[in-house]
mmCIF file of C-alpha atoms and ligand atoms in Angstrom:
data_model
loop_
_atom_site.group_PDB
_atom_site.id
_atom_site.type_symbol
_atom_site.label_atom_id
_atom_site.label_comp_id
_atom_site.label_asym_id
_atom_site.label_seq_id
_atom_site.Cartn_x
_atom_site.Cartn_y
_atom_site.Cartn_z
ATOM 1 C CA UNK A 889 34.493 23.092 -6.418
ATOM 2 C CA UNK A 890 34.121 21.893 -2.881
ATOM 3 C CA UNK A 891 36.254 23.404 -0.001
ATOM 4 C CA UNK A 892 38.612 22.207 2.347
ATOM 5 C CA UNK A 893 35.785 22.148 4.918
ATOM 6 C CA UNK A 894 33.288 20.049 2.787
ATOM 7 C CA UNK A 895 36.511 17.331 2.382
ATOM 8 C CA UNK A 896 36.652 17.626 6.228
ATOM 9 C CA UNK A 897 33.295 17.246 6.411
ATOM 10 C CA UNK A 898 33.028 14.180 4.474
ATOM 11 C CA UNK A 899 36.433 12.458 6.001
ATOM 12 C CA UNK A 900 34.812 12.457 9.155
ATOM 13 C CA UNK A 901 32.196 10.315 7.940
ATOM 14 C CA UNK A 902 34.008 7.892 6.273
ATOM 15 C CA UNK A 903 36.955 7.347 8.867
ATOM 16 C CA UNK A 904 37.155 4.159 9.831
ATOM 17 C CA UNK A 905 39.832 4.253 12.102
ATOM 18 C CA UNK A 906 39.863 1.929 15.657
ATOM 19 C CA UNK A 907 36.590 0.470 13.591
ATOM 20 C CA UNK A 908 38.092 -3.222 13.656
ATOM 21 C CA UNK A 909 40.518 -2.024 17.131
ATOM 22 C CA UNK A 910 43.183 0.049 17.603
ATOM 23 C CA UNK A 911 45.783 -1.753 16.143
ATOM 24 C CA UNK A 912 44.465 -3.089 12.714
ATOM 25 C CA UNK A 913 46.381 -2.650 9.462
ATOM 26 C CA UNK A 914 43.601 -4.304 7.340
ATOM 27 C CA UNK A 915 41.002 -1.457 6.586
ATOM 28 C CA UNK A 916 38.858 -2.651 4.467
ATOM 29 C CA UNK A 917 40.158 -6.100 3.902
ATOM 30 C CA UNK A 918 38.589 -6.811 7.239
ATOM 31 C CA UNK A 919 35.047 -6.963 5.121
ATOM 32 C CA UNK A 920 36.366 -10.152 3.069
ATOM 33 C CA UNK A 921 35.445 -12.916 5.405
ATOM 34 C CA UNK A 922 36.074 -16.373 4.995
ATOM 35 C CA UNK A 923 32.015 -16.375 4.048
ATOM 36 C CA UNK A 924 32.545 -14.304 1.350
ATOM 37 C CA UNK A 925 35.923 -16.375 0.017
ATOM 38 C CA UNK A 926 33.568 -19.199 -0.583
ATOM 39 C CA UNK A 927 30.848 -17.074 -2.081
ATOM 40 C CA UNK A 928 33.430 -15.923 -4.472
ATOM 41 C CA UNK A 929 34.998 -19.641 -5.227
ATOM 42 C CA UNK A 930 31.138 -19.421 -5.964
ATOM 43 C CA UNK A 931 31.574 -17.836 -9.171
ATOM 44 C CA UNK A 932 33.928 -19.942 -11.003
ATOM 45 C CA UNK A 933 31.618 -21.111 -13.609
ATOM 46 C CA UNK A 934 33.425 -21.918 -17.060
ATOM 47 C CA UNK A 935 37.054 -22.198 -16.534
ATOM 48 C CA UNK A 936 37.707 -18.630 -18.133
ATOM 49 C CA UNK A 937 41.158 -17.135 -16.660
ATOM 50 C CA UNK A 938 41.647 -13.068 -16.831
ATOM 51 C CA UNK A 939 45.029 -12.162 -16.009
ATOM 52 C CA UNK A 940 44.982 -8.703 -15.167
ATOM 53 C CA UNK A 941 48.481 -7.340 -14.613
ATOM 54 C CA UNK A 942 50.411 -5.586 -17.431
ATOM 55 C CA UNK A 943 53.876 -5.965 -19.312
ATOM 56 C CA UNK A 944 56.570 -5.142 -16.883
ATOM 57 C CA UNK A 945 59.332 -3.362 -18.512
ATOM 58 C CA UNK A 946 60.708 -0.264 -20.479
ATOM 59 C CA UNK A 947 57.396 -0.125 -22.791
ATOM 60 C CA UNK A 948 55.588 0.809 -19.655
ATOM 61 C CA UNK A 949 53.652 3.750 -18.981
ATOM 62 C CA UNK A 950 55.737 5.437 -16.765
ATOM 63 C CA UNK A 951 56.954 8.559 -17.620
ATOM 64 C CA UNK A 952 54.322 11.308 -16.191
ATOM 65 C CA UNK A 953 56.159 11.436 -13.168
ATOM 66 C CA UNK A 954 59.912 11.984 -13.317
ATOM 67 C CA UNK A 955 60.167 10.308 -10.149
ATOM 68 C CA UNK A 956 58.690 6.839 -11.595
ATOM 69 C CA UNK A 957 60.209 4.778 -14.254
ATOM 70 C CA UNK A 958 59.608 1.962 -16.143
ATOM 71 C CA UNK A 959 60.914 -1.656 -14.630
ATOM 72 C CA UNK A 960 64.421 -2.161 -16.119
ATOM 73 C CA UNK A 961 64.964 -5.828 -16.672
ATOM 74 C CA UNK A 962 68.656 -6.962 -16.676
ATOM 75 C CA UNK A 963 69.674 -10.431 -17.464
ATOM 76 C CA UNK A 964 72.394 -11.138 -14.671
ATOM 77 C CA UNK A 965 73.388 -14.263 -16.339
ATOM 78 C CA UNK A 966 73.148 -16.131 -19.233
ATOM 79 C CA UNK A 967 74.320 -18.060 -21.957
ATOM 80 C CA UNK A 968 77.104 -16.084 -23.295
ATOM 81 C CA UNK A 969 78.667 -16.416 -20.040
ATOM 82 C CA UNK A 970 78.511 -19.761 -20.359
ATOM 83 C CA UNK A 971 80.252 -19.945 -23.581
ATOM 84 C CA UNK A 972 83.246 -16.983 -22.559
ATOM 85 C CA UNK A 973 83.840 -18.905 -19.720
ATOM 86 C CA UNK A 974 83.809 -22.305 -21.025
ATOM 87 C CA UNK A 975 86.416 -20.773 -23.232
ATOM 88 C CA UNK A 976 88.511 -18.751 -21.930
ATOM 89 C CA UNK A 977 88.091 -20.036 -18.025
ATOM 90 C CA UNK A 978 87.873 -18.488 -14.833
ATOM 91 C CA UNK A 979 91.147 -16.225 -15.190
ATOM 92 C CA UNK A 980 89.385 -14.356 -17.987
ATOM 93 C CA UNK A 981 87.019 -13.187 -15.435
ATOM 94 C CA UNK A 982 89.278 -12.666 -12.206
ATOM 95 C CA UNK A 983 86.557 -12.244 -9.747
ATOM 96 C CA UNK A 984 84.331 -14.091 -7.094
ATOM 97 C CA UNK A 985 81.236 -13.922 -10.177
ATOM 98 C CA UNK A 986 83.792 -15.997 -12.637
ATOM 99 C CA UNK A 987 85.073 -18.177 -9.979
ATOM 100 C CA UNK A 988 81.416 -19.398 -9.226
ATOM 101 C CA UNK A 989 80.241 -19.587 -12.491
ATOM 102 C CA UNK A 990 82.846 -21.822 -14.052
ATOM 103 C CA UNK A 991 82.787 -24.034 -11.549
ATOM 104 C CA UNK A 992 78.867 -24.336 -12.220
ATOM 105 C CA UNK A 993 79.678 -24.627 -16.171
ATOM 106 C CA UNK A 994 83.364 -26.712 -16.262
ATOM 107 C CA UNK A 995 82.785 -30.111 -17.457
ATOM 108 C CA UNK A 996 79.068 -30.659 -17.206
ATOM 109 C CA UNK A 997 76.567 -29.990 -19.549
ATOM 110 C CA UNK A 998 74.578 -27.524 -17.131
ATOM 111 C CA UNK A 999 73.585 -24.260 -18.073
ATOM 112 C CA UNK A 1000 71.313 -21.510 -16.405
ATOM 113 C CA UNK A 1001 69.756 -18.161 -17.052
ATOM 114 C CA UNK A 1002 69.149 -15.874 -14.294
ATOM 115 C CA UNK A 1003 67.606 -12.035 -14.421
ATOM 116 C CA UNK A 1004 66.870 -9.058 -12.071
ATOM 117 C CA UNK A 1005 64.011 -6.310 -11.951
ATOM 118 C CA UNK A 1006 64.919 -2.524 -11.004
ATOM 119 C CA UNK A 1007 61.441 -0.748 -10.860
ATOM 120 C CA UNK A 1008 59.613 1.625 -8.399
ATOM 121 C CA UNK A 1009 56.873 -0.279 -6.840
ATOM 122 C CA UNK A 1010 54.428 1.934 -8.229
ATOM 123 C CA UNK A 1011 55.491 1.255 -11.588
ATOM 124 C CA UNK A 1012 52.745 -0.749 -13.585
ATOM 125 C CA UNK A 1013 50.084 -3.101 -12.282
ATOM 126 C CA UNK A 1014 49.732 -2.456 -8.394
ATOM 127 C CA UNK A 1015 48.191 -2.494 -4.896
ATOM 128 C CA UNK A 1016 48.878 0.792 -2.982
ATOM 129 C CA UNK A 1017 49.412 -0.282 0.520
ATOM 130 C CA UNK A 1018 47.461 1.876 3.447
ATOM 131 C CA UNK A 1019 50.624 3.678 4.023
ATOM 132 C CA UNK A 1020 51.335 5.331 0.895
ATOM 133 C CA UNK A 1021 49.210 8.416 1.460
ATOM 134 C CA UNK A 1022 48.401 10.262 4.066
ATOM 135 C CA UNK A 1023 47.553 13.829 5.281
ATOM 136 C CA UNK A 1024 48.228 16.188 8.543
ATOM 137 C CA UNK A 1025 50.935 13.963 10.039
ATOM 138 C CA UNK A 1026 48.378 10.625 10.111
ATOM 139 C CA UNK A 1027 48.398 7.519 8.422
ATOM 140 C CA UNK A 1028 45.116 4.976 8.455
ATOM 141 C CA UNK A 1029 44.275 4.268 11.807
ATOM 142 C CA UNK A 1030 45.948 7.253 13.177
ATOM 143 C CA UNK A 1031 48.953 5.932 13.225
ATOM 144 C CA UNK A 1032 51.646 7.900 12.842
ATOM 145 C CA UNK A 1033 53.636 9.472 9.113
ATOM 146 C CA UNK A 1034 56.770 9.283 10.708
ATOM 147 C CA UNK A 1035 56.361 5.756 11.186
ATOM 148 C CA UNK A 1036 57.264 4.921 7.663
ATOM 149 C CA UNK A 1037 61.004 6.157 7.032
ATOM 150 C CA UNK A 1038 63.735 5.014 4.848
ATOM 151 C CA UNK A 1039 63.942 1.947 6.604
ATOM 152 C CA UNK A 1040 60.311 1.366 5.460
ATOM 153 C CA UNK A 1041 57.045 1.269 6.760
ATOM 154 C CA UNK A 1042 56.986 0.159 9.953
ATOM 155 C CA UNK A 1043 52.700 0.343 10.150
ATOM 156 C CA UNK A 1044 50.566 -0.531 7.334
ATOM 157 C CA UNK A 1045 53.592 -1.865 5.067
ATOM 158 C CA UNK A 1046 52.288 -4.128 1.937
ATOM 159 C CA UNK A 1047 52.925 -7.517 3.633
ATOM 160 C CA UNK A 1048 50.455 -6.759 6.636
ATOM 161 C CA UNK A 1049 47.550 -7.366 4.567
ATOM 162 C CA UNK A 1050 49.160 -10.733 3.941
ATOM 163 C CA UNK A 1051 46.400 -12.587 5.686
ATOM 164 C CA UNK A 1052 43.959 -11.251 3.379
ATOM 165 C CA UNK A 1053 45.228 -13.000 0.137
ATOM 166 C CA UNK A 1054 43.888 -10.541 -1.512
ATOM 167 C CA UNK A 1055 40.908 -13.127 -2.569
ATOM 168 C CA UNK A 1056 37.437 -12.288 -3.000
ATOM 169 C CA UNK A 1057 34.213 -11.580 -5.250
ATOM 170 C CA UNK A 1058 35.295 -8.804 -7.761
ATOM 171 C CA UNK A 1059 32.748 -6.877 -9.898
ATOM 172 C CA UNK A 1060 33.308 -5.155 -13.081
ATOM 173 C CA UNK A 1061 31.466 -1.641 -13.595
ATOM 174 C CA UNK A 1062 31.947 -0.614 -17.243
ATOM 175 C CA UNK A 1063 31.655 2.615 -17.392
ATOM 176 C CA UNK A 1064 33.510 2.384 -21.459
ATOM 177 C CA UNK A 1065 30.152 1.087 -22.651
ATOM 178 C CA UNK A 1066 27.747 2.433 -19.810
ATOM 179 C CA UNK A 1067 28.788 5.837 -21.580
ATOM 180 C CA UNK A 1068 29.357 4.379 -25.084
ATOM 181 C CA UNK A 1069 32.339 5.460 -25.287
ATOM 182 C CA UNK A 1070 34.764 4.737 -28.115
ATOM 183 C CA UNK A 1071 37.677 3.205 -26.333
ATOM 184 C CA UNK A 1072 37.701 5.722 -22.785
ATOM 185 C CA UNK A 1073 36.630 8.423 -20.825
ATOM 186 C CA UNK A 1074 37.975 11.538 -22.419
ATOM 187 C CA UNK A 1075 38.963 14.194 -19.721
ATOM 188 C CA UNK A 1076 37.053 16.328 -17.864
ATOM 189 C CA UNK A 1077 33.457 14.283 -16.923
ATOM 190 C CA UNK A 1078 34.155 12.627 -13.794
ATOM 191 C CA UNK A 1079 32.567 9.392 -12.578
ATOM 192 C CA UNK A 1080 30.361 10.333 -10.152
ATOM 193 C CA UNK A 1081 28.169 8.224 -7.134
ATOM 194 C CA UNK A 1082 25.106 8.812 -9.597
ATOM 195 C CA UNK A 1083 26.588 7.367 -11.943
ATOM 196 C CA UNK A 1084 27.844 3.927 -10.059
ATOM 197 C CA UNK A 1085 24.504 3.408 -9.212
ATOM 198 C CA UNK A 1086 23.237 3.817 -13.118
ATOM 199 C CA UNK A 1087 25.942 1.090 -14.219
ATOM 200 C CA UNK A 1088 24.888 -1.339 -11.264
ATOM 201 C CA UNK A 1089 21.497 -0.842 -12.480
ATOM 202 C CA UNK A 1090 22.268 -1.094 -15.925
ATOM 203 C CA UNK A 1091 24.673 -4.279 -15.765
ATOM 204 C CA UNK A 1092 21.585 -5.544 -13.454
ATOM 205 C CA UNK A 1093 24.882 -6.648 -10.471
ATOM 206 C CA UNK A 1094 25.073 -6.194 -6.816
ATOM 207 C CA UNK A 1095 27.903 -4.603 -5.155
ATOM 208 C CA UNK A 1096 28.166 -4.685 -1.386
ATOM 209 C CA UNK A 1097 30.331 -5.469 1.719
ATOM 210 C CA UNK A 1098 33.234 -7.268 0.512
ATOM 211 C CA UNK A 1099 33.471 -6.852 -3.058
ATOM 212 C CA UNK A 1100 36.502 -5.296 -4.930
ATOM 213 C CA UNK A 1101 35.633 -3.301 -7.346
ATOM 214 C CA UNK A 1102 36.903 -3.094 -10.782
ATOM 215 C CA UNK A 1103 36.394 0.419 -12.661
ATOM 216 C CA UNK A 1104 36.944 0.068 -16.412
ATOM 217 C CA UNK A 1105 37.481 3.557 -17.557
ATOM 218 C CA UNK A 1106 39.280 2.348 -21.059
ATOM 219 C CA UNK A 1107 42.555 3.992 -20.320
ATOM 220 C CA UNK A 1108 44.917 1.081 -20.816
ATOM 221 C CA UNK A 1109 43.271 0.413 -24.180
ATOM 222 C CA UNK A 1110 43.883 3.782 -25.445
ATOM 223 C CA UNK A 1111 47.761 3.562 -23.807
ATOM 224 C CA UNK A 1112 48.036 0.397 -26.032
ATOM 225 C CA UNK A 1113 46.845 2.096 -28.941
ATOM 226 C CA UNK A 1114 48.509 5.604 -28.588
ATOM 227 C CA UNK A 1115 51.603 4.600 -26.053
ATOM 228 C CA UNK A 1116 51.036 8.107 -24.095
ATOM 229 C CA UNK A 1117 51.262 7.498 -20.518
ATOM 230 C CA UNK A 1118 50.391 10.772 -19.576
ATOM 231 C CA UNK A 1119 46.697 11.151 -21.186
ATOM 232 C CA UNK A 1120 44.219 13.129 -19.532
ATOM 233 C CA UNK A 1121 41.270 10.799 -18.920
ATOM 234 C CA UNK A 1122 37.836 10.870 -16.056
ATOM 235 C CA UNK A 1123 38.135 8.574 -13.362
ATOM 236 C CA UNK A 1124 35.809 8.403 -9.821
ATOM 237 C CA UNK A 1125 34.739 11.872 -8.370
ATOM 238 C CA UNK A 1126 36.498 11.942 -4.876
ATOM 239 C CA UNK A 1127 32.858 11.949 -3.160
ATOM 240 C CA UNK A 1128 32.830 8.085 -4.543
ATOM 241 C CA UNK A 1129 34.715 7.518 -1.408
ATOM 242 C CA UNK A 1130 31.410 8.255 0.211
ATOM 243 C CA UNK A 1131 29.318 5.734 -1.950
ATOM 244 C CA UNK A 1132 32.238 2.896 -1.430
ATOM 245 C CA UNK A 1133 32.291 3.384 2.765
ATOM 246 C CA UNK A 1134 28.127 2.901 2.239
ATOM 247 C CA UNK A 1135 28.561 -0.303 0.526
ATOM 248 C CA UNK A 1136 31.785 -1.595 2.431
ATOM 249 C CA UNK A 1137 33.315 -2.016 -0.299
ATOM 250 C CA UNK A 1138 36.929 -4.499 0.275
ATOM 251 C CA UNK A 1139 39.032 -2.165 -2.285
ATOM 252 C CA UNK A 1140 38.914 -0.283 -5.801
ATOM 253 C CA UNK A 1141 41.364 -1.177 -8.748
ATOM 254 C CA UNK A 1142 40.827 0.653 -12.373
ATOM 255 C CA UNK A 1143 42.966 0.415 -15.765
ATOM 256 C CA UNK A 1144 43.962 4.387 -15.162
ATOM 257 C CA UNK A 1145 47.446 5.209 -13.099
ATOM 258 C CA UNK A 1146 44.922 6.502 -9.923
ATOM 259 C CA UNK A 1147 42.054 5.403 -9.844
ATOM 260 C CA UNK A 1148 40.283 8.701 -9.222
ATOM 261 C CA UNK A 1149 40.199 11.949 -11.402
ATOM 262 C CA UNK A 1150 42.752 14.103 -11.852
ATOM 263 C CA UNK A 1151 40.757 17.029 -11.397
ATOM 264 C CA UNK A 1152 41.093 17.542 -7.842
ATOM 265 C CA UNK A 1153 37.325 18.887 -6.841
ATOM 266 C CA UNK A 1154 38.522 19.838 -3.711
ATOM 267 C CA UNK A 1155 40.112 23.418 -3.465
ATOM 268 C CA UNK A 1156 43.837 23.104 -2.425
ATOM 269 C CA UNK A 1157 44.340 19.167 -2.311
ATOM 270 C CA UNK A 1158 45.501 17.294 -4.937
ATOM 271 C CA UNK A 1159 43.922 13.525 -4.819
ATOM 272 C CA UNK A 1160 41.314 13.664 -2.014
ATOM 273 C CA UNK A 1161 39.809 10.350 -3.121
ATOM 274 C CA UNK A 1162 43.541 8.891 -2.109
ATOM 275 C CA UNK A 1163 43.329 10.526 0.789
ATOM 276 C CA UNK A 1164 39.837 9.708 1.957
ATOM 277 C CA UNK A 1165 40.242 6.124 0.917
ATOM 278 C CA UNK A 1166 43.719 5.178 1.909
ATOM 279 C CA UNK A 1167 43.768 7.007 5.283
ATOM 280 C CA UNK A 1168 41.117 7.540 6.242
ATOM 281 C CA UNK A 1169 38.628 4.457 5.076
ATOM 282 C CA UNK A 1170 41.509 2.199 5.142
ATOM 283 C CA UNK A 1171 40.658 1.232 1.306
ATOM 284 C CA UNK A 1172 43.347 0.151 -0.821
ATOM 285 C CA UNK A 1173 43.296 1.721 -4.232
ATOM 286 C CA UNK A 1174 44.671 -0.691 -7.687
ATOM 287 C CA UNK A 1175 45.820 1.077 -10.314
ATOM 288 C CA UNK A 1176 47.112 0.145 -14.486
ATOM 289 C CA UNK A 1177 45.028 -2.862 -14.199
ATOM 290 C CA UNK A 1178 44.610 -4.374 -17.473
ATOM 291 C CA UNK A 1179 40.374 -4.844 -17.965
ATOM 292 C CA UNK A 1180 39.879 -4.553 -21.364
ATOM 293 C CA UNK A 1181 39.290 -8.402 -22.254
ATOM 294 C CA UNK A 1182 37.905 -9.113 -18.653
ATOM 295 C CA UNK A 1183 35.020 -6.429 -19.916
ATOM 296 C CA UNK A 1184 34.863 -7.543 -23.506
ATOM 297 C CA UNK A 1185 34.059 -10.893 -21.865
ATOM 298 C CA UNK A 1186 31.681 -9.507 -19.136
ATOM 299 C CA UNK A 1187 29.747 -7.911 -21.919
ATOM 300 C CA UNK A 1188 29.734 -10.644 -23.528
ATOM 301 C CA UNK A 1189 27.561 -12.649 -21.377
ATOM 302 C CA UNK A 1190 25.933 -10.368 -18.851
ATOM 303 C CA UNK A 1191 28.414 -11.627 -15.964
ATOM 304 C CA UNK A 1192 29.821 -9.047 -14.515
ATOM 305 C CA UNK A 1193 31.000 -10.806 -11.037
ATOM 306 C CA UNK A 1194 33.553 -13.279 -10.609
ATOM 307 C CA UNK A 1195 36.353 -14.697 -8.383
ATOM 308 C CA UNK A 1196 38.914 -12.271 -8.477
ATOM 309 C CA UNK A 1197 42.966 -13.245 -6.793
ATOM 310 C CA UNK A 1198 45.013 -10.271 -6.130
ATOM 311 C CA UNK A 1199 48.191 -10.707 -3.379
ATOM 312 C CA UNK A 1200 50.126 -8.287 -3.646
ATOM 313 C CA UNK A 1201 54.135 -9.633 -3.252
ATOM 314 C CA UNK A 1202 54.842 -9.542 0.262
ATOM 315 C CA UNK A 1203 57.588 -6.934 0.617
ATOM 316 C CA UNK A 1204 58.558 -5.933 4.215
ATOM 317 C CA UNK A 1205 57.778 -2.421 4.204
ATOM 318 C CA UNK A 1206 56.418 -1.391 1.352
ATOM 319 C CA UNK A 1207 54.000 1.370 0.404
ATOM 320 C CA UNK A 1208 52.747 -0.618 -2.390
ATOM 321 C CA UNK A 1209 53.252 -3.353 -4.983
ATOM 322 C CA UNK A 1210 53.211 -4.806 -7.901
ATOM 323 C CA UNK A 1211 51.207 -7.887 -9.173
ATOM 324 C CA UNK A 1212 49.076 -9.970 -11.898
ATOM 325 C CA UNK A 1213 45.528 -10.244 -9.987
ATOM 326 C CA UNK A 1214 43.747 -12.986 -11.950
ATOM 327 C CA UNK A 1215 39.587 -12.818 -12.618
ATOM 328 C CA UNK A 1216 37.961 -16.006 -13.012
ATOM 329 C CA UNK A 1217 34.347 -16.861 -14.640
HETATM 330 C C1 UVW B 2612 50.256 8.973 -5.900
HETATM 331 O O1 UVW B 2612 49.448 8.896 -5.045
HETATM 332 C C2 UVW B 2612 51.309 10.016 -5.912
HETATM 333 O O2 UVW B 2612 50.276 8.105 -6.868
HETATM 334 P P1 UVW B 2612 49.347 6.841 -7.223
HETATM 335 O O3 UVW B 2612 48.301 7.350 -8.145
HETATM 336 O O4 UVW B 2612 50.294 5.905 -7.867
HETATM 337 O O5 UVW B 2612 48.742 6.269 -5.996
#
């Protein structure tokens, strides 16, 4: 188990921060250039779509955490409205809502459906933004903690990596069948840098400045088949943060809810690999990302790089959100 010191130690190495000036909100993003956009474009070969985001709504995997639920999905209007109110009129329903909607249904033939989503940002498929961890008072870049209040986050909210897309060349490390696994890492053997570097090998890929990285630990597969959304499982070692600031890597997504393992390896901190990553690399973290048929095909035919699309929804302020990033071969 390292120490506090040793996670000191290694933060200073990786920090990034005034790296691309003092006022950039980017991180990592700043290694996609336009360059590497087209090399990615590149890699559209066959016409093969992977959409990567999962089901939103109540059969999600939230539940862990009391203070994250599933997205609750409320129909605001719909057809039933349409028929009470064609009925009955607008007195049935004395209110501004009934007013409004029969006028839009009275003696035409129109109809509509319309629909709302409650859900904590961090809910299911998902981009955490730069400002959603942070240590000692400091977000990425130095800026400040108290900078994001309830009014938001006022540095390194979600929509300031806007210019970014997110576009560029993903890569797929399988570490399922690298360890030939059944369907995922059981708990307790975390991914280590060693370990990267045997799956590059093995899958005979590249990774380097740029590239998102896609970590297919099996954990969404075994949610599927077992529907517990609090299974232990192995993700990355926190001293992958070190291995990812070597290569410049752009950002790190997996099909686990974070990324890294939940055995802490530092003494006293619980998620150092957020911490390093997030504030102090600037390197956004993805987490429930659905991989399984992206590495079924990737297995498949030896390909393990691709174009990958990945904005995250630009909502003023937030510390994250959702999305469906799409792979294509
Ligand atoms: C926390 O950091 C608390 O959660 P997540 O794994 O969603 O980033």
């Amino acid at each position: 188990m390292a120490s506090l010191t040793d996670f000191r130690r290694l933060a200073d190495e990786v920090r990034n921060w005034g790296r691309w000036g003092a006022a950039d909100e980017l991180g990592t993003l700043n290694f996609i250039t336009p360059d590497k956009v087209t090399q990615a474009a590149g890699l559209v070969r066959h016409g093969r779509v992977f959409p990567l985001g999962v089901d939103f709504g109540s059969s999600g995997p939230q539940g862990a955490f009391k203070f994250r639920q599933n997205p609750v999905h409320v129909m605001t209007v719909d057809g039933g409205d349409a028929a009470t109110l064609a009925e009955y009129g607008p007195k049935w329903l004395r209110n501004s809502v009934g007013h409004e909607l029969s006028g839009f249904f009275a003696d035409n033939p129109f109809r509509f459906n319309d629909d709302m989503i409650i859900m904590p940002l961090q809910a299911a498929t998902q981009w955490d933004a730069l400002s959603h961890v942070y240590y000692e008072d400091k977000l990425y870049n130095g800026f400040p903690a108290d900078s994001v209040t309830s009014l938001g986050a006022y540095h390194l909210g979600i929509e300031k990596v806007d210019s970014k897309g997110i576009t560029s060349r993903g890569v797929l490390l399988d570490l399922v069948r690298h360890r030939g696994a059944d369907t995922f890492l059981e708990a307790g053997n975390p991914i280590t840098p060693d370990e990267l570097d045997e799956v590059i090998k093995r899958q005979g890929v590249e990774v380097g400045r740029g590239d998102v990285l896609l970590i297919h630990t099996g954990w969404w597969a075994r949610f599927e088949e077992a529907g517990d959304g609090s299974e232990p499982y192995s993700g990355l070692d926190w001293t992958c943060a070190k291995w990812l600031h070597e290569r410049e890597i752009a950002a790190v997504a997996a099909d686990n809810l974070m990324v890294e393992d939940p055995a802490s390896g530092v003494e006293g901190t619980f998620l150092p690999m957020h911490m390093l990553c997030l504030r102090d690399m600037g390197l956004m973290l993805g987490e429930y990302w659905n991989l399984t048929a992206l590495a079924a095909d990737c297995a498949a035919d030896h390909v393990y790089e691709f174009q990958l699309v990945a904005p995250p929804l630009s909502v003023v302020g937030a510390v994250g959100s959702p999305l469906n990033p799409i792979a294509i071969k």
